[in-house]
Amino acid sequence: WGEAAGLVLASGLFGAAHSVNRTYATAAAVVGVYLGTLYQITGGLLGPILTHAVYDFLALVWFLRISPAIEASLPTATAPVGRAAPSDHSAGPPASPPDPEP
């Protein structure tokens, strides 16, 4: 089958392993072709590994920069996280009835 078939198969598997959605899987498969070609040219894994690491680092920096904007656009809760909203069925003993007036 040869190197070309191996490159196509490995790139397809790389895309499948990164399949967040169809578009990202396709883009990852294209990156897989690039990384595989880089391996074939250099004869070693250092180039593809460093390229993948740089991409992952840049993606992390990008995500951390846009994450506050995404969080700010989300609706806010009415009660703080970890606290239940008041209800008629609160935990604890029932309150005693008021004393009757004389």
PDB file of C-alpha atoms in Angstrom:
ATOM      1  CA  TRP A   1       0.000   0.000   0.000  1.00  0.00           C
ATOM      2  CA  GLY A   2       2.892   2.357   0.612  1.00  0.00           C
ATOM      3  CA  GLU A   3       3.613   5.527   2.509  1.00  0.00           C
ATOM      4  CA  ALA A   4       0.830   7.555   0.882  1.00  0.00           C
ATOM      5  CA  ALA A   5      -1.850   5.101   2.013  1.00  0.00           C
ATOM      6  CA  GLY A   6      -0.320   5.018   5.492  1.00  0.00           C
ATOM      7  CA  LEU A   7      -0.358   8.807   5.611  1.00  0.00           C
ATOM      8  CA  VAL A   8      -4.019   8.950   4.574  1.00  0.00           C
ATOM      9  CA  LEU A   9      -5.000   6.262   7.101  1.00  0.00           C
ATOM     10  CA  ALA A  10      -3.024   7.839   9.958  1.00  0.00           C
ATOM     11  CA  SER A  11      -4.436  11.285   9.139  1.00  0.00           C
ATOM     12  CA  GLY A  12      -7.971   9.916   9.123  1.00  0.00           C
ATOM     13  CA  LEU A  13      -7.388   8.323  12.513  1.00  0.00           C
ATOM     14  CA  PHE A  14      -5.889  11.583  13.785  1.00  0.00           C
ATOM     15  CA  GLY A  15      -9.008  13.437  12.632  1.00  0.00           C
ATOM     16  CA  ALA A  16     -11.280  10.834  14.239  1.00  0.00           C
ATOM     17  CA  ALA A  17      -9.374  11.095  17.517  1.00  0.00           C
ATOM     18  CA  HIS A  18      -9.968  14.865  17.495  1.00  0.00           C
ATOM     19  CA  SER A  19     -13.605  14.771  16.401  1.00  0.00           C
ATOM     20  CA  VAL A  20     -15.256  17.523  18.428  1.00  0.00           C
ATOM     21  CA  ASN A  21     -17.511  18.057  15.420  1.00  0.00           C
ATOM     22  CA  ARG A  22     -17.326  17.262  11.713  1.00  0.00           C
ATOM     23  CA  THR A  23     -15.560  20.508  10.770  1.00  0.00           C
ATOM     24  CA  TYR A  24     -12.919  20.141  13.474  1.00  0.00           C
ATOM     25  CA  ALA A  25     -12.374  16.469  12.594  1.00  0.00           C
ATOM     26  CA  THR A  26     -11.783  17.454   8.961  1.00  0.00           C
ATOM     27  CA  ALA A  27      -9.378  20.224   9.971  1.00  0.00           C
ATOM     28  CA  ALA A  28      -7.567  17.809  12.298  1.00  0.00           C
ATOM     29  CA  ALA A  29      -7.240  15.285   9.464  1.00  0.00           C
ATOM     30  CA  VAL A  30      -5.633  17.992   7.302  1.00  0.00           C
ATOM     31  CA  VAL A  31      -3.273  18.818  10.176  1.00  0.00           C
ATOM     32  CA  GLY A  32      -2.586  15.084  10.393  1.00  0.00           C
ATOM     33  CA  VAL A  33      -1.472  15.122   6.757  1.00  0.00           C
ATOM     34  CA  TYR A  34       0.849  18.036   7.567  1.00  0.00           C
ATOM     35  CA  LEU A  35       2.283  16.320  10.653  1.00  0.00           C
ATOM     36  CA  GLY A  36       2.685  13.044   8.772  1.00  0.00           C
ATOM     37  CA  THR A  37       4.439  14.789   5.897  1.00  0.00           C
ATOM     38  CA  LEU A  38       6.686  16.557   8.398  1.00  0.00           C
ATOM     39  CA  TYR A  39       7.565  13.151   9.854  1.00  0.00           C
ATOM     40  CA  GLN A  40       8.322  11.753   6.400  1.00  0.00           C
ATOM     41  CA  ILE A  41      10.550  14.723   5.533  1.00  0.00           C
ATOM     42  CA  THR A  42      12.481  14.833   8.815  1.00  0.00           C
ATOM     43  CA  GLY A  43      12.496  11.110   9.556  1.00  0.00           C
ATOM     44  CA  GLY A  44      11.775  11.773  13.227  1.00  0.00           C
ATOM     45  CA  LEU A  45       8.941  12.544  15.618  1.00  0.00           C
ATOM     46  CA  LEU A  46      10.459  15.650  17.226  1.00  0.00           C
ATOM     47  CA  GLY A  47       9.160  18.041  14.550  1.00  0.00           C
ATOM     48  CA  PRO A  48       5.565  16.760  14.578  1.00  0.00           C
ATOM     49  CA  ILE A  49       5.520  16.582  18.393  1.00  0.00           C
ATOM     50  CA  LEU A  50       6.803  20.154  18.781  1.00  0.00           C
ATOM     51  CA  THR A  51       4.374  21.401  16.128  1.00  0.00           C
ATOM     52  CA  HIS A  52       1.455  19.724  17.917  1.00  0.00           C
ATOM     53  CA  ALA A  53       2.628  21.117  21.284  1.00  0.00           C
ATOM     54  CA  VAL A  54       2.881  24.671  19.914  1.00  0.00           C
ATOM     55  CA  TYR A  55      -0.620  24.356  18.425  1.00  0.00           C
ATOM     56  CA  ASP A  56      -2.019  23.060  21.727  1.00  0.00           C
ATOM     57  CA  PHE A  57      -0.358  25.913  23.634  1.00  0.00           C
ATOM     58  CA  LEU A  58      -1.710  28.563  21.251  1.00  0.00           C
ATOM     59  CA  ALA A  59      -5.184  27.004  21.408  1.00  0.00           C
ATOM     60  CA  LEU A  60      -5.043  27.124  25.219  1.00  0.00           C
ATOM     61  CA  VAL A  61      -4.000  30.791  25.216  1.00  0.00           C
ATOM     62  CA  TRP A  62      -6.794  31.620  22.763  1.00  0.00           C
ATOM     63  CA  PHE A  63      -9.367  29.724  24.831  1.00  0.00           C
ATOM     64  CA  LEU A  64      -8.298  31.432  28.054  1.00  0.00           C
ATOM     65  CA  ARG A  65      -8.608  34.839  26.374  1.00  0.00           C
ATOM     66  CA  ILE A  66     -12.124  34.249  25.025  1.00  0.00           C
ATOM     67  CA  SER A  67     -13.357  32.247  28.019  1.00  0.00           C
ATOM     68  CA  PRO A  68     -14.260  35.357  30.097  1.00  0.00           C
ATOM     69  CA  ALA A  69     -16.228  36.762  27.144  1.00  0.00           C
ATOM     70  CA  ILE A  70     -18.137  33.502  26.788  1.00  0.00           C
ATOM     71  CA  GLU A  71     -18.788  33.366  30.529  1.00  0.00           C
ATOM     72  CA  ALA A  72     -20.019  36.972  30.543  1.00  0.00           C
ATOM     73  CA  SER A  73     -22.517  36.194  27.791  1.00  0.00           C
ATOM     74  CA  LEU A  74     -24.094  33.298  29.709  1.00  0.00           C
ATOM     75  CA  PRO A  75     -27.255  33.897  31.747  1.00  0.00           C
ATOM     76  CA  THR A  76     -26.692  34.224  35.463  1.00  0.00           C
ATOM     77  CA  ALA A  77     -28.348  32.110  38.122  1.00  0.00           C
ATOM     78  CA  THR A  78     -30.828  33.611  40.562  1.00  0.00           C
ATOM     79  CA  ALA A  79     -29.215  31.910  43.564  1.00  0.00           C
ATOM     80  CA  PRO A  80     -25.506  31.552  44.245  1.00  0.00           C
ATOM     81  CA  VAL A  81     -24.078  28.175  43.339  1.00  0.00           C
ATOM     82  CA  GLY A  82     -24.249  25.777  46.253  1.00  0.00           C
ATOM     83  CA  ARG A  83     -27.213  27.462  47.929  1.00  0.00           C
ATOM     84  CA  ALA A  84     -30.774  26.401  47.429  1.00  0.00           C
ATOM     85  CA  ALA A  85     -33.392  28.995  46.709  1.00  0.00           C
ATOM     86  CA  PRO A  86     -35.839  29.485  49.602  1.00  0.00           C
ATOM     87  CA  SER A  87     -38.920  27.304  49.479  1.00  0.00           C
ATOM     88  CA  ASP A  88     -41.820  26.166  51.632  1.00  0.00           C
ATOM     89  CA  HIS A  89     -40.090  22.813  52.062  1.00  0.00           C
ATOM     90  CA  SER A  90     -36.880  23.938  53.695  1.00  0.00           C
ATOM     91  CA  ALA A  91     -34.844  21.494  55.717  1.00  0.00           C
ATOM     92  CA  GLY A  92     -35.052  21.489  59.491  1.00  0.00           C
ATOM     93  CA  PRO A  93     -37.769  21.112  62.084  1.00  0.00           C
ATOM     94  CA  PRO A  94     -41.103  22.764  61.444  1.00  0.00           C
ATOM     95  CA  ALA A  95     -41.659  26.066  63.140  1.00  0.00           C
ATOM     96  CA  SER A  96     -43.944  25.978  66.154  1.00  0.00           C
ATOM     97  CA  PRO A  97     -47.294  27.681  65.726  1.00  0.00           C
ATOM     98  CA  PRO A  98     -47.672  31.120  67.251  1.00  0.00           C
ATOM     99  CA  ASP A  99     -49.081  31.330  70.767  1.00  0.00           C
ATOM    100  CA  PRO A 100     -52.775  32.166  70.850  1.00  0.00           C
ATOM    101  CA  GLU A 101     -53.563  35.628  72.151  1.00  0.00           C
ATOM    102  CA  PRO A 102     -55.417  35.719  75.497  1.00  0.00           C
TER     103      PRO A 102
END
